[in-house]
């Protein structure tokens, strides 16, 4: 067994030498990484198409980060066939060999950690701290899943009667289609690619169209680390053409998806249809967002509450499925908490994330900008605007962190996932009411409770229905191997990424009984 897993440490940007190292990495990326074209990769073959998907810098919307060739339906089918062929040999590769590929890939990324993070600053508009955490999480997924696979390779213990020897082992499932989101463009993309891969499955990766460049570079890392031809296939394309083809194909065994509820439920529905020639039921692993609540109890620490709410609401401009976009606060401390969150928010800088002083960068693109600004207009009708409320898309897609107070629990901005820097406060008269409000959405991903009441903590453990529940801290920032991540209700299949059960979702359990 290899060394004990510990999560990748975050960079301390208060240290001058770390600031200088990151500035150097930004210069390298600006000079050497931008503007390149990346082909499709199918069975190890580089394929260039006339149609391209172009990635732009959301903080400087005319700046091209790079472009990837755009797949067709026919190329998507070719990728599935290549993956199906490669599966017949990859499935029998020893778990230690597959794990070692992940260890080598992690080491490669670690050597260029700041460069990868700098690319995230450019491609997704992530501030330094957020980009650094994203890269660290990508490394974590590689390190953690590699160790998990080595452990699972021996199966699980079961009983044997006299005269027989019984084994409970895991065997790979088949071709996996991985469809990652643009927000954790490195971490989640890497996680949902290498989990099936290290489990012995082959992968067709369809990256997010807004952020395909980091995915292209990651596939290069995997190839250099020793992934054979056909085991990883890189197929950017549209959801309606390429995505549907990959999901529907009879040789697809697993679809692993992170994104919106609308797209996730559509994938779930399509995957349930048994296609001609299909010999299995498809497995869907879906994480579909959240409308996450921070409860502040009447005896909660006001400063802790305010800092936790601020961090949860406005980290990466609220573009996280775990973002705490709802603060449900007891009337006794409501005014103090609202006032302090506004103060903290207005002290921070929104701007180009290439600057170390920037706390919050842009939202991802024009469509997101328009959607979020539309919700802000709704919020002005549903609550009292106490901070922000403005945007500027002249150079990049910038929206000021926006806070609404006195919002009804059933209001749109309290119910619908906005996926932007918009926070709604709702006042409650009791902890009972706070729990009722926290549970009143169709989502159940993350939540937090700020309280010093032990009885209320124990109640919330049972009655606050989310997959990841935190006490006296923010509701974002799950760490691989420490906070397995996934939600209830319409937040998805509660797959618990970064947890001890996750790899088993990509494998079939097999009982072997030998009589002697």
Short mmCIF file of C-alpha atoms in Angstrom, two decimals:
data_model
loop_
_atom_site.label_atom_id
_atom_site.label_comp_id
_atom_site.label_asym_id
_atom_site.label_seq_id
_atom_site.Cartn_x
_atom_site.Cartn_y
_atom_site.Cartn_z
CA UNK A 1 0.00 0.00 0.00
CA UNK A 2 1.28 3.46 -0.86
CA UNK A 3 1.59 6.33 1.61
CA UNK A 4 -1.40 7.63 3.52
CA UNK A 5 -3.55 10.12 1.60
CA UNK A 6 -3.49 13.75 2.69
CA UNK A 7 -5.06 16.55 0.71
CA UNK A 8 -2.87 18.82 -1.38
CA UNK A 9 -1.94 21.92 0.66
CA UNK A 10 -3.27 25.29 -0.46
CA UNK A 11 -0.85 28.04 -1.39
CA UNK A 12 -0.41 30.80 1.18
CA UNK A 13 -0.63 33.91 -0.96
CA UNK A 14 0.11 36.17 2.01
CA UNK A 15 3.73 35.09 1.48
CA UNK A 16 5.56 37.38 -0.94
CA UNK A 17 7.49 34.54 -2.60
CA UNK A 18 4.24 32.74 -3.42
CA UNK A 19 2.79 35.91 -4.93
CA UNK A 20 5.86 36.31 -7.11
CA UNK A 21 5.75 32.67 -8.18
CA UNK A 22 2.13 33.00 -9.24
CA UNK A 23 2.79 36.23 -11.14
CA UNK A 24 5.56 34.40 -12.99
CA UNK A 25 3.15 31.58 -13.84
CA UNK A 26 0.61 34.07 -15.19
CA UNK A 27 3.30 35.55 -17.43
CA UNK A 28 4.19 32.07 -18.67
CA UNK A 29 0.58 31.20 -19.44
CA UNK A 30 -0.06 34.54 -21.14
CA UNK A 31 3.05 34.14 -23.28
CA UNK A 32 3.19 30.40 -24.00
CA UNK A 33 -0.19 28.76 -23.33
CA UNK A 34 -2.75 31.05 -24.96
CA UNK A 35 -4.13 30.94 -28.50
CA UNK A 36 -3.34 27.32 -29.29
CA UNK A 37 -5.63 24.89 -31.11
CA UNK A 38 -6.29 21.41 -29.75
CA UNK A 39 -7.57 18.46 -31.80
CA UNK A 40 -9.98 15.72 -30.87
CA UNK A 41 -8.31 12.58 -29.56
CA UNK A 42 -9.94 9.29 -30.56
CA UNK A 43 -8.04 6.05 -30.07
CA UNK A 44 -4.87 8.10 -29.74
CA UNK A 45 -5.40 9.74 -33.13
CA UNK A 46 -5.39 13.54 -33.38
CA UNK A 47 -8.36 14.65 -35.46
CA UNK A 48 -8.85 18.25 -36.56
CA UNK A 49 -12.22 19.51 -37.76
CA UNK A 50 -13.16 22.74 -39.51
CA UNK A 51 -15.67 23.66 -36.81
CA UNK A 52 -14.11 24.95 -33.57
CA UNK A 53 -15.17 25.71 -30.02
CA UNK A 54 -13.39 28.87 -28.94
CA UNK A 55 -12.64 29.60 -25.28
CA UNK A 56 -12.64 33.26 -24.23
CA UNK A 57 -11.46 35.03 -21.09
CA UNK A 58 -14.62 36.11 -19.21
CA UNK A 59 -12.69 38.98 -17.61
CA UNK A 60 -11.50 40.24 -21.00
CA UNK A 61 -14.14 38.90 -23.33
CA UNK A 62 -12.26 39.53 -26.58
CA UNK A 63 -9.18 37.57 -25.47
CA UNK A 64 -8.99 34.06 -26.92
CA UNK A 65 -7.66 31.44 -24.52
CA UNK A 66 -7.57 28.75 -27.19
CA UNK A 67 -9.78 26.59 -29.36
CA UNK A 68 -10.63 22.93 -29.75
CA UNK A 69 -11.91 21.03 -32.74
CA UNK A 70 -15.63 20.34 -32.57
CA UNK A 71 -16.82 16.77 -32.94
CA UNK A 72 -19.67 15.56 -35.09
CA UNK A 73 -22.15 12.78 -34.35
CA UNK A 74 -20.07 10.41 -36.47
CA UNK A 75 -16.89 11.21 -34.55
CA UNK A 76 -18.72 10.77 -31.25
CA UNK A 77 -19.79 7.29 -32.37
CA UNK A 78 -16.21 6.55 -33.42
CA UNK A 79 -15.02 7.54 -29.94
CA UNK A 80 -17.49 5.18 -28.25
CA UNK A 81 -16.40 2.32 -30.52
CA UNK A 82 -12.73 3.05 -29.76
CA UNK A 83 -13.45 3.09 -26.04
CA UNK A 84 -15.43 -0.16 -26.28
CA UNK A 85 -12.53 -1.88 -28.08
CA UNK A 86 -9.94 -0.56 -25.61
CA UNK A 87 -12.08 -1.73 -22.69
CA UNK A 88 -11.50 -5.36 -23.60
CA UNK A 89 -7.82 -5.06 -22.67
CA UNK A 90 -7.85 -2.16 -20.15
CA UNK A 91 -10.37 -3.95 -17.93
CA UNK A 92 -7.77 -6.64 -17.21
CA UNK A 93 -4.92 -4.23 -16.44
CA UNK A 94 -3.85 -4.57 -12.81
CA UNK A 95 -5.29 -2.01 -10.42
CA UNK A 96 -1.78 -1.02 -9.26
CA UNK A 97 -0.78 -0.18 -12.83
CA UNK A 98 -3.88 1.95 -13.34
CA UNK A 99 -3.29 3.67 -10.00
CA UNK A 100 0.33 4.38 -10.85
CA UNK A 101 -0.80 6.30 -13.93
CA UNK A 102 -2.82 8.58 -11.64
CA UNK A 103 0.13 9.02 -9.29
CA UNK A 104 2.35 10.02 -12.21
CA UNK A 105 -0.28 12.44 -13.53
CA UNK A 106 -0.63 14.03 -10.08
CA UNK A 107 3.13 14.50 -9.87
CA UNK A 108 3.17 16.10 -13.33
CA UNK A 109 0.44 18.58 -12.40
CA UNK A 110 2.13 19.36 -9.09
CA UNK A 111 5.32 20.33 -10.91
CA UNK A 112 3.37 22.95 -12.90
CA UNK A 113 0.77 23.72 -10.27
CA UNK A 114 0.84 27.50 -10.59
CA UNK A 115 0.74 27.35 -14.38
CA UNK A 116 -2.39 25.20 -14.31
CA UNK A 117 -3.95 27.54 -11.76
CA UNK A 118 -3.02 30.55 -13.88
CA UNK A 119 -4.85 28.94 -16.81
CA UNK A 120 -7.95 28.68 -14.60
CA UNK A 121 -7.64 32.40 -13.84
CA UNK A 122 -7.64 33.09 -17.57
CA UNK A 123 -10.19 30.56 -18.81
CA UNK A 124 -12.82 30.80 -16.05
CA UNK A 125 -12.05 34.11 -14.34
CA UNK A 126 -11.07 32.46 -11.06
CA UNK A 127 -9.26 34.59 -8.47
CA UNK A 128 -5.92 33.21 -7.32
CA UNK A 129 -7.17 31.49 -4.18
CA UNK A 130 -10.08 29.81 -5.98
CA UNK A 131 -7.87 28.70 -8.87
CA UNK A 132 -5.25 27.30 -6.51
CA UNK A 133 -7.94 25.32 -4.63
CA UNK A 134 -9.33 23.98 -7.93
CA UNK A 135 -5.93 22.67 -9.01
CA UNK A 136 -5.28 21.23 -5.56
CA UNK A 137 -8.59 19.38 -5.71
CA UNK A 138 -7.72 17.93 -9.12
CA UNK A 139 -4.51 16.55 -7.62
CA UNK A 140 -6.51 15.25 -4.65
CA UNK A 141 -8.88 13.28 -6.87
CA UNK A 142 -5.93 11.60 -8.60
CA UNK A 143 -4.16 10.75 -5.36
CA UNK A 144 -7.28 9.66 -3.48
CA UNK A 145 -8.90 7.54 -6.18
CA UNK A 146 -5.60 5.81 -6.94
CA UNK A 147 -5.32 4.72 -3.32
CA UNK A 148 -8.99 3.75 -3.16
CA UNK A 149 -8.60 1.52 -6.21
CA UNK A 150 -5.60 -0.28 -4.75
CA UNK A 151 -7.63 -0.92 -1.62
CA UNK A 152 -10.73 -2.08 -3.52
CA UNK A 153 -8.74 -4.36 -5.82
CA UNK A 154 -8.87 -7.09 -3.17
CA UNK A 155 -12.65 -6.82 -2.86
CA UNK A 156 -14.52 -6.91 0.45
CA UNK A 157 -14.47 -9.73 3.01
CA UNK A 158 -17.43 -12.12 3.11
CA UNK A 159 -18.03 -15.41 4.94
CA UNK A 160 -17.16 -18.89 3.68
CA UNK A 161 -18.61 -22.15 4.91
CA UNK A 162 -16.53 -25.26 5.47
CA UNK A 163 -15.43 -26.67 2.14
CA UNK A 164 -15.84 -23.48 0.15
CA UNK A 165 -13.93 -20.26 -0.49
CA UNK A 166 -16.02 -17.19 -1.26
CA UNK A 167 -14.85 -13.87 -2.66
CA UNK A 168 -16.62 -10.54 -3.20
CA UNK A 169 -14.72 -8.61 -5.86
CA UNK A 170 -15.27 -5.64 -8.15
CA UNK A 171 -15.10 -5.72 -11.92
CA UNK A 172 -15.16 -2.77 -14.37
CA UNK A 173 -18.44 -1.85 -16.06
CA UNK A 174 -17.59 -0.53 -19.53
CA UNK A 175 -17.52 2.67 -21.55
CA UNK A 176 -18.02 5.82 -19.48
CA UNK A 177 -19.13 9.17 -20.86
CA UNK A 178 -17.83 12.00 -18.67
CA UNK A 179 -19.57 15.36 -18.97
CA UNK A 180 -18.01 17.91 -16.57
CA UNK A 181 -19.10 21.49 -15.74
CA UNK A 182 -17.27 24.73 -16.41
CA UNK A 183 -17.17 26.02 -12.82
CA UNK A 184 -14.72 23.53 -11.31
CA UNK A 185 -13.15 23.21 -14.72
CA UNK A 186 -10.10 21.31 -13.49
CA UNK A 187 -11.17 19.51 -10.30
CA UNK A 188 -14.51 18.01 -11.29
CA UNK A 189 -13.40 17.41 -14.86
CA UNK A 190 -10.38 15.47 -13.58
CA UNK A 191 -12.38 13.65 -10.92
CA UNK A 192 -15.13 12.34 -13.18
CA UNK A 193 -12.53 11.32 -15.77
CA UNK A 194 -10.06 9.41 -13.60
CA UNK A 195 -12.58 7.70 -11.30
CA UNK A 196 -13.95 5.49 -14.10
CA UNK A 197 -10.51 5.19 -15.68
CA UNK A 198 -8.73 3.89 -12.55
CA UNK A 199 -11.69 1.55 -11.97
CA UNK A 200 -10.88 -0.20 -15.25
CA UNK A 201 -13.40 1.54 -17.49
CA UNK A 202 -12.63 3.48 -20.64
CA UNK A 203 -13.65 7.12 -21.00
CA UNK A 204 -15.09 9.49 -23.57
CA UNK A 205 -14.65 12.99 -22.20
CA UNK A 206 -16.93 15.73 -23.50
CA UNK A 207 -15.63 18.92 -21.85
CA UNK A 208 -17.69 21.97 -21.00
CA UNK A 209 -17.86 24.21 -24.06
CA UNK A 210 -16.99 27.31 -22.00
CA UNK A 211 -13.78 25.78 -20.62
CA UNK A 212 -12.37 23.10 -22.97
CA UNK A 213 -8.70 24.13 -22.87
CA UNK A 214 -7.91 22.88 -19.38
CA UNK A 215 -9.53 19.56 -20.34
CA UNK A 216 -7.39 19.30 -23.47
CA UNK A 217 -4.23 19.86 -21.46
CA UNK A 218 -5.33 17.35 -18.82
CA UNK A 219 -5.82 14.65 -21.43
CA UNK A 220 -2.26 15.35 -22.58
CA UNK A 221 -1.07 14.83 -18.98
CA UNK A 222 -2.90 11.48 -18.81
CA UNK A 223 -1.38 10.33 -22.09
CA UNK A 224 2.11 11.28 -20.92
CA UNK A 225 1.45 9.40 -17.67
CA UNK A 226 0.80 6.21 -19.65
CA UNK A 227 -2.92 5.93 -20.45
CA UNK A 228 -3.14 3.65 -23.54
CA UNK A 229 -4.83 4.57 -26.81
CA UNK A 230 -8.59 4.40 -26.71
CA UNK A 231 -8.77 4.38 -22.92
CA UNK A 232 -9.22 8.17 -22.85
CA UNK A 233 -10.93 9.89 -25.79
CA UNK A 234 -11.37 13.68 -26.00
CA UNK A 235 -14.54 14.70 -27.83
CA UNK A 236 -15.68 18.33 -27.44
CA UNK A 237 -19.02 19.12 -29.02
CA UNK A 238 -22.53 20.41 -28.59
CA UNK A 239 -24.88 18.83 -26.08
CA UNK A 240 -27.71 18.41 -28.56
CA UNK A 241 -25.60 16.57 -31.13
CA UNK A 242 -22.54 15.01 -29.51
CA UNK A 243 -23.90 14.82 -25.96
CA UNK A 244 -27.09 13.03 -26.98
CA UNK A 245 -25.17 10.64 -29.21
CA UNK A 246 -22.81 9.68 -26.39
CA UNK A 247 -25.62 9.23 -23.86
CA UNK A 248 -27.86 7.23 -26.20
CA UNK A 249 -25.22 4.88 -27.64
CA UNK A 250 -25.93 1.22 -26.78
CA UNK A 251 -22.26 0.63 -25.86
CA UNK A 252 -22.27 3.42 -23.25
CA UNK A 253 -22.41 1.86 -19.78
CA UNK A 254 -21.99 4.85 -17.45
CA UNK A 255 -22.77 8.56 -17.79
CA UNK A 256 -21.19 10.76 -15.15
CA UNK A 257 -22.44 14.33 -15.24
CA UNK A 258 -22.16 17.51 -13.21
CA UNK A 259 -24.23 20.52 -14.23
CA UNK A 260 -27.72 21.92 -14.23
CA UNK A 261 -30.90 20.21 -13.06
CA UNK A 262 -32.41 20.68 -16.52
CA UNK A 263 -29.60 18.90 -18.35
CA UNK A 264 -29.11 16.28 -15.65
CA UNK A 265 -32.73 15.15 -15.62
CA UNK A 266 -32.72 15.03 -19.42
CA UNK A 267 -29.66 12.76 -19.36
CA UNK A 268 -31.31 10.59 -16.71
CA UNK A 269 -34.39 10.20 -18.89
CA UNK A 270 -32.49 9.42 -22.09
CA UNK A 271 -30.20 6.94 -20.35
CA UNK A 272 -33.22 4.97 -19.12
CA UNK A 273 -34.20 4.07 -22.71
CA UNK A 274 -32.80 0.66 -23.74
CA UNK A 275 -31.42 1.02 -27.26
CA UNK A 276 -31.33 -1.75 -29.89
CA UNK A 277 -28.35 -3.98 -29.20
CA UNK A 278 -27.88 -2.69 -25.65
CA UNK A 279 -27.07 -5.49 -23.19
CA UNK A 280 -27.11 -3.62 -19.89
CA UNK A 281 -28.89 -0.91 -17.95
CA UNK A 282 -26.95 2.35 -17.95
CA UNK A 283 -25.68 3.84 -14.71
CA UNK A 284 -26.09 7.61 -14.28
CA UNK A 285 -23.98 9.48 -11.74
CA UNK A 286 -25.39 13.01 -11.59
CA UNK A 287 -24.75 16.11 -9.53
CA UNK A 288 -27.31 18.74 -10.48
CA UNK A 289 -26.86 21.83 -8.35
CA UNK A 290 -28.31 23.32 -5.23
CA UNK A 291 -30.06 26.17 -3.47
CA UNK A 292 -28.04 26.09 -0.31
CA UNK A 293 -28.95 27.60 3.04
CA UNK A 294 -26.99 28.91 5.99
CA UNK A 295 -29.06 28.99 9.18
CA UNK A 296 -28.03 31.45 11.87
CA UNK A 297 -29.45 30.60 15.29
CA UNK A 298 -30.23 33.26 17.89
CA UNK A 299 -27.15 32.33 19.94
CA UNK A 300 -24.85 32.01 16.91
CA UNK A 301 -21.65 34.05 16.75
CA UNK A 302 -22.49 37.08 14.59
CA UNK A 303 -19.00 37.58 13.19
CA UNK A 304 -18.59 33.89 12.38
CA UNK A 305 -22.02 33.90 10.77
CA UNK A 306 -21.23 36.95 8.65
CA UNK A 307 -17.87 35.64 7.46
CA UNK A 308 -19.38 32.21 6.68
CA UNK A 309 -22.30 33.71 4.75
CA UNK A 310 -20.03 36.03 2.78
CA UNK A 311 -17.59 33.27 1.82
CA UNK A 312 -20.36 30.87 0.87
CA UNK A 313 -22.30 33.38 -1.20
CA UNK A 314 -19.54 35.15 -3.12
CA UNK A 315 -16.65 32.71 -3.53
CA UNK A 316 -16.07 32.40 -7.30
CA UNK A 317 -18.91 34.88 -7.82
CA UNK A 318 -21.46 32.43 -6.41
CA UNK A 319 -20.88 30.07 -9.36
CA UNK A 320 -20.81 26.94 -7.23
CA UNK A 321 -23.49 24.32 -6.76
CA UNK A 322 -22.61 24.56 -3.05
CA UNK A 323 -22.90 28.36 -2.91
CA UNK A 324 -24.79 29.61 0.15
CA UNK A 325 -27.22 31.84 -1.69
CA UNK A 326 -29.81 31.81 1.15
CA UNK A 327 -29.23 33.07 4.67
CA UNK A 328 -32.02 32.18 7.10
CA UNK A 329 -31.42 34.20 10.26
CA UNK A 330 -33.17 34.32 13.63
CA UNK A 331 -34.89 37.64 14.28
CA UNK A 332 -32.81 38.30 17.43
CA UNK A 333 -29.56 38.62 15.43
CA UNK A 334 -30.96 39.33 11.95
CA UNK A 335 -30.13 43.03 11.68
CA UNK A 336 -26.62 42.60 13.08
CA UNK A 337 -25.82 39.75 10.68
CA UNK A 338 -27.17 41.55 7.61
CA UNK A 339 -25.27 44.72 8.48
CA UNK A 340 -22.00 42.86 9.01
CA UNK A 341 -22.28 40.85 5.78
CA UNK A 342 -22.84 44.07 3.85
CA UNK A 343 -19.75 45.61 5.49
CA UNK A 344 -17.54 42.64 4.64
CA UNK A 345 -18.85 42.47 1.09
CA UNK A 346 -18.29 46.13 0.34
CA UNK A 347 -14.69 45.92 1.56
CA UNK A 348 -13.79 43.47 -1.20
CA UNK A 349 -12.67 44.14 -4.77
CA UNK A 350 -14.50 42.87 -7.84
CA UNK A 351 -12.38 42.96 -10.98
CA UNK A 352 -9.85 41.19 -13.20
CA UNK A 353 -8.68 38.09 -11.28
CA UNK A 354 -5.15 38.39 -12.64
CA UNK A 355 -4.63 40.91 -9.84
CA UNK A 356 -3.86 39.40 -6.42
CA UNK A 357 -6.07 41.99 -4.72
CA UNK A 358 -9.21 40.82 -6.54
CA UNK A 359 -11.62 38.85 -4.38
CA UNK A 360 -14.33 38.26 -6.98
CA UNK A 361 -13.91 38.03 -10.74
CA UNK A 362 -16.42 37.90 -13.60
CA UNK A 363 -19.22 35.46 -14.27
CA UNK A 364 -18.49 32.95 -16.99
CA UNK A 365 -20.16 34.37 -20.12
CA UNK A 366 -22.81 36.64 -21.65
CA UNK A 367 -25.66 34.18 -21.13
CA UNK A 368 -24.86 33.86 -17.41
CA UNK A 369 -24.50 37.62 -17.10
CA UNK A 370 -27.95 38.23 -18.60
CA UNK A 371 -29.57 35.50 -16.51
CA UNK A 372 -28.10 36.78 -13.24
CA UNK A 373 -28.95 40.40 -14.00
CA UNK A 374 -32.50 39.24 -14.70
CA UNK A 375 -32.67 37.62 -11.26
CA UNK A 376 -31.37 40.83 -9.70
CA UNK A 377 -34.30 42.70 -11.25
CA UNK A 378 -36.65 40.07 -9.80
CA UNK A 379 -34.93 40.49 -6.44
CA UNK A 380 -35.63 44.21 -6.45
CA UNK A 381 -39.32 43.33 -6.52
CA UNK A 382 -39.07 40.54 -3.95
CA UNK A 383 -36.77 42.04 -1.34
CA UNK A 384 -34.87 45.09 -0.11
CA UNK A 385 -31.63 45.72 -2.02
CA UNK A 386 -28.94 46.47 0.56
CA UNK A 387 -25.76 46.09 -1.52
CA UNK A 388 -24.69 45.76 -5.15
CA UNK A 389 -27.32 45.25 -7.82
CA UNK A 390 -25.26 46.51 -10.75
CA UNK A 391 -23.24 44.95 -13.55
CA UNK A 392 -20.86 45.96 -16.34
CA UNK A 393 -20.29 43.77 -19.39
CA UNK A 394 -18.40 46.31 -21.50
CA UNK A 395 -15.03 44.55 -21.11
CA UNK A 396 -15.83 41.41 -19.13
CA UNK A 397 -18.87 39.94 -17.43
CA UNK A 398 -18.69 41.68 -14.08
CA UNK A 399 -21.53 41.83 -11.56
CA UNK A 400 -21.23 43.44 -8.15
CA UNK A 401 -21.93 41.07 -5.25
CA UNK A 402 -25.61 41.67 -4.55
CA UNK A 403 -27.51 41.30 -1.28
CA UNK A 404 -31.26 41.37 -0.71
CA UNK A 405 -32.81 41.50 2.74
CA UNK A 406 -36.33 40.75 3.99
CA UNK A 407 -37.06 38.15 1.31
CA UNK A 408 -40.03 35.80 1.66
CA UNK A 409 -39.11 32.12 1.96
CA UNK A 410 -41.15 31.25 -1.15
CA UNK A 411 -39.73 34.04 -3.34
CA UNK A 412 -38.04 33.15 -6.63
CA UNK A 413 -34.61 34.28 -5.48
CA UNK A 414 -35.02 32.01 -2.44
CA UNK A 415 -36.13 29.03 -4.51
CA UNK A 416 -34.33 29.03 -7.87
CA UNK A 417 -30.64 28.38 -8.46
CA UNK A 418 -29.19 31.65 -9.74
CA UNK A 419 -25.56 30.53 -10.02
CA UNK A 420 -24.21 34.01 -9.51
CA UNK A 421 -23.26 36.55 -6.82
CA UNK A 422 -26.76 37.05 -5.41
CA UNK A 423 -27.57 36.50 -1.73
CA UNK A 424 -31.04 36.57 -0.17
CA UNK A 425 -31.74 37.03 3.56
CA UNK A 426 -34.90 35.70 5.19
CA UNK A 427 -35.89 36.36 8.82
CA UNK A 428 -37.32 33.61 11.02
CA UNK A 429 -38.78 33.60 14.53
CA UNK A 430 -37.51 30.20 15.70
CA UNK A 431 -35.14 27.34 14.95
CA UNK A 432 -38.14 25.24 13.94
CA UNK A 433 -39.03 27.79 11.29
CA UNK A 434 -35.40 27.98 10.15
CA UNK A 435 -35.33 24.23 9.47
CA UNK A 436 -38.64 24.43 7.61
CA UNK A 437 -37.29 27.17 5.34
CA UNK A 438 -33.97 25.36 4.82
CA UNK A 439 -35.84 22.29 3.57
CA UNK A 440 -38.39 24.08 1.40
CA UNK A 441 -36.56 23.83 -1.94
CA UNK A 442 -36.34 20.98 -4.43
CA UNK A 443 -32.60 20.79 -3.84
CA UNK A 444 -30.65 19.17 -1.01
CA UNK A 445 -26.93 19.62 -1.63
CA UNK A 446 -25.18 21.58 1.14
CA UNK A 447 -26.14 23.58 4.18
CA UNK A 448 -24.64 25.13 7.29
CA UNK A 449 -25.84 25.99 10.78
CA UNK A 450 -24.25 28.66 12.95
CA UNK A 451 -25.21 27.90 16.53
CA UNK A 452 -23.87 27.23 20.01
CA UNK A 453 -26.94 25.20 20.96
CA UNK A 454 -25.99 21.53 21.17
CA UNK A 455 -29.58 20.35 21.02
CA UNK A 456 -30.10 22.32 17.80
CA UNK A 457 -26.97 20.78 16.28
CA UNK A 458 -28.29 17.30 16.98
CA UNK A 459 -31.70 18.19 15.56
CA UNK A 460 -30.17 19.63 12.40
CA UNK A 461 -28.15 16.47 11.84
CA UNK A 462 -31.46 14.61 11.54
CA UNK A 463 -33.81 17.23 10.14
CA UNK A 464 -31.72 19.39 7.77
CA UNK A 465 -32.00 17.28 4.60
CA UNK A 466 -28.81 17.88 2.63
CA UNK A 467 -25.95 15.66 1.54
CA UNK A 468 -23.23 17.85 3.05
CA UNK A 469 -24.05 19.59 6.33
CA UNK A 470 -21.59 21.88 8.12
CA UNK A 471 -21.67 23.45 11.56
CA UNK A 472 -20.14 26.80 12.48
CA UNK A 473 -18.41 27.30 9.14
CA UNK A 474 -19.24 28.04 5.50
CA UNK A 475 -21.16 25.55 3.34
CA UNK A 476 -18.61 25.49 0.49
CA UNK A 477 -15.11 24.06 0.20
CA UNK A 478 -15.53 20.28 0.40
CA UNK A 479 -12.16 18.51 0.41
CA UNK A 480 -11.59 15.15 -1.28
CA UNK A 481 -11.36 12.35 1.26
CA UNK A 482 -12.51 14.62 4.08
CA UNK A 483 -15.97 15.79 2.97
CA UNK A 484 -17.36 13.30 0.41
CA UNK A 485 -19.63 15.41 -1.78
CA UNK A 486 -23.11 14.86 -3.17
CA UNK A 487 -26.69 15.83 -2.46
CA UNK A 488 -30.26 14.70 -1.92
CA UNK A 489 -33.52 15.40 -3.77
CA UNK A 490 -33.04 17.16 -7.12
CA UNK A 491 -29.39 17.87 -6.36
CA UNK A 492 -28.57 14.49 -7.88
CA UNK A 493 -27.76 10.90 -7.10
CA UNK A 494 -25.78 11.65 -3.91
CA UNK A 495 -22.77 9.93 -5.44
CA UNK A 496 -20.38 11.28 -2.78
CA UNK A 497 -17.45 12.23 -4.99
CA UNK A 498 -14.17 12.05 -3.14
CA UNK A 499 -15.53 9.42 -0.75
CA UNK A 500 -14.95 5.73 -0.03
CA UNK A 501 -18.01 4.55 -2.01
CA UNK A 502 -17.49 6.57 -5.16
CA UNK A 503 -15.36 4.18 -7.21
CA UNK A 504 -17.77 1.32 -6.57
CA UNK A 505 -20.38 3.23 -8.59
CA UNK A 506 -18.19 2.58 -11.64
CA UNK A 507 -17.88 -1.16 -11.05
CA UNK A 508 -20.01 -4.27 -10.73
CA UNK A 509 -19.77 -6.37 -7.60
CA UNK A 510 -19.10 -10.04 -8.36
CA UNK A 511 -19.42 -13.01 -6.01
CA UNK A 512 -17.03 -15.91 -6.71
CA UNK A 513 -17.58 -19.18 -4.83
CA UNK A 514 -15.14 -22.06 -5.10
CA UNK A 515 -15.80 -25.50 -3.57
CA UNK A 516 -12.86 -27.64 -2.50
#
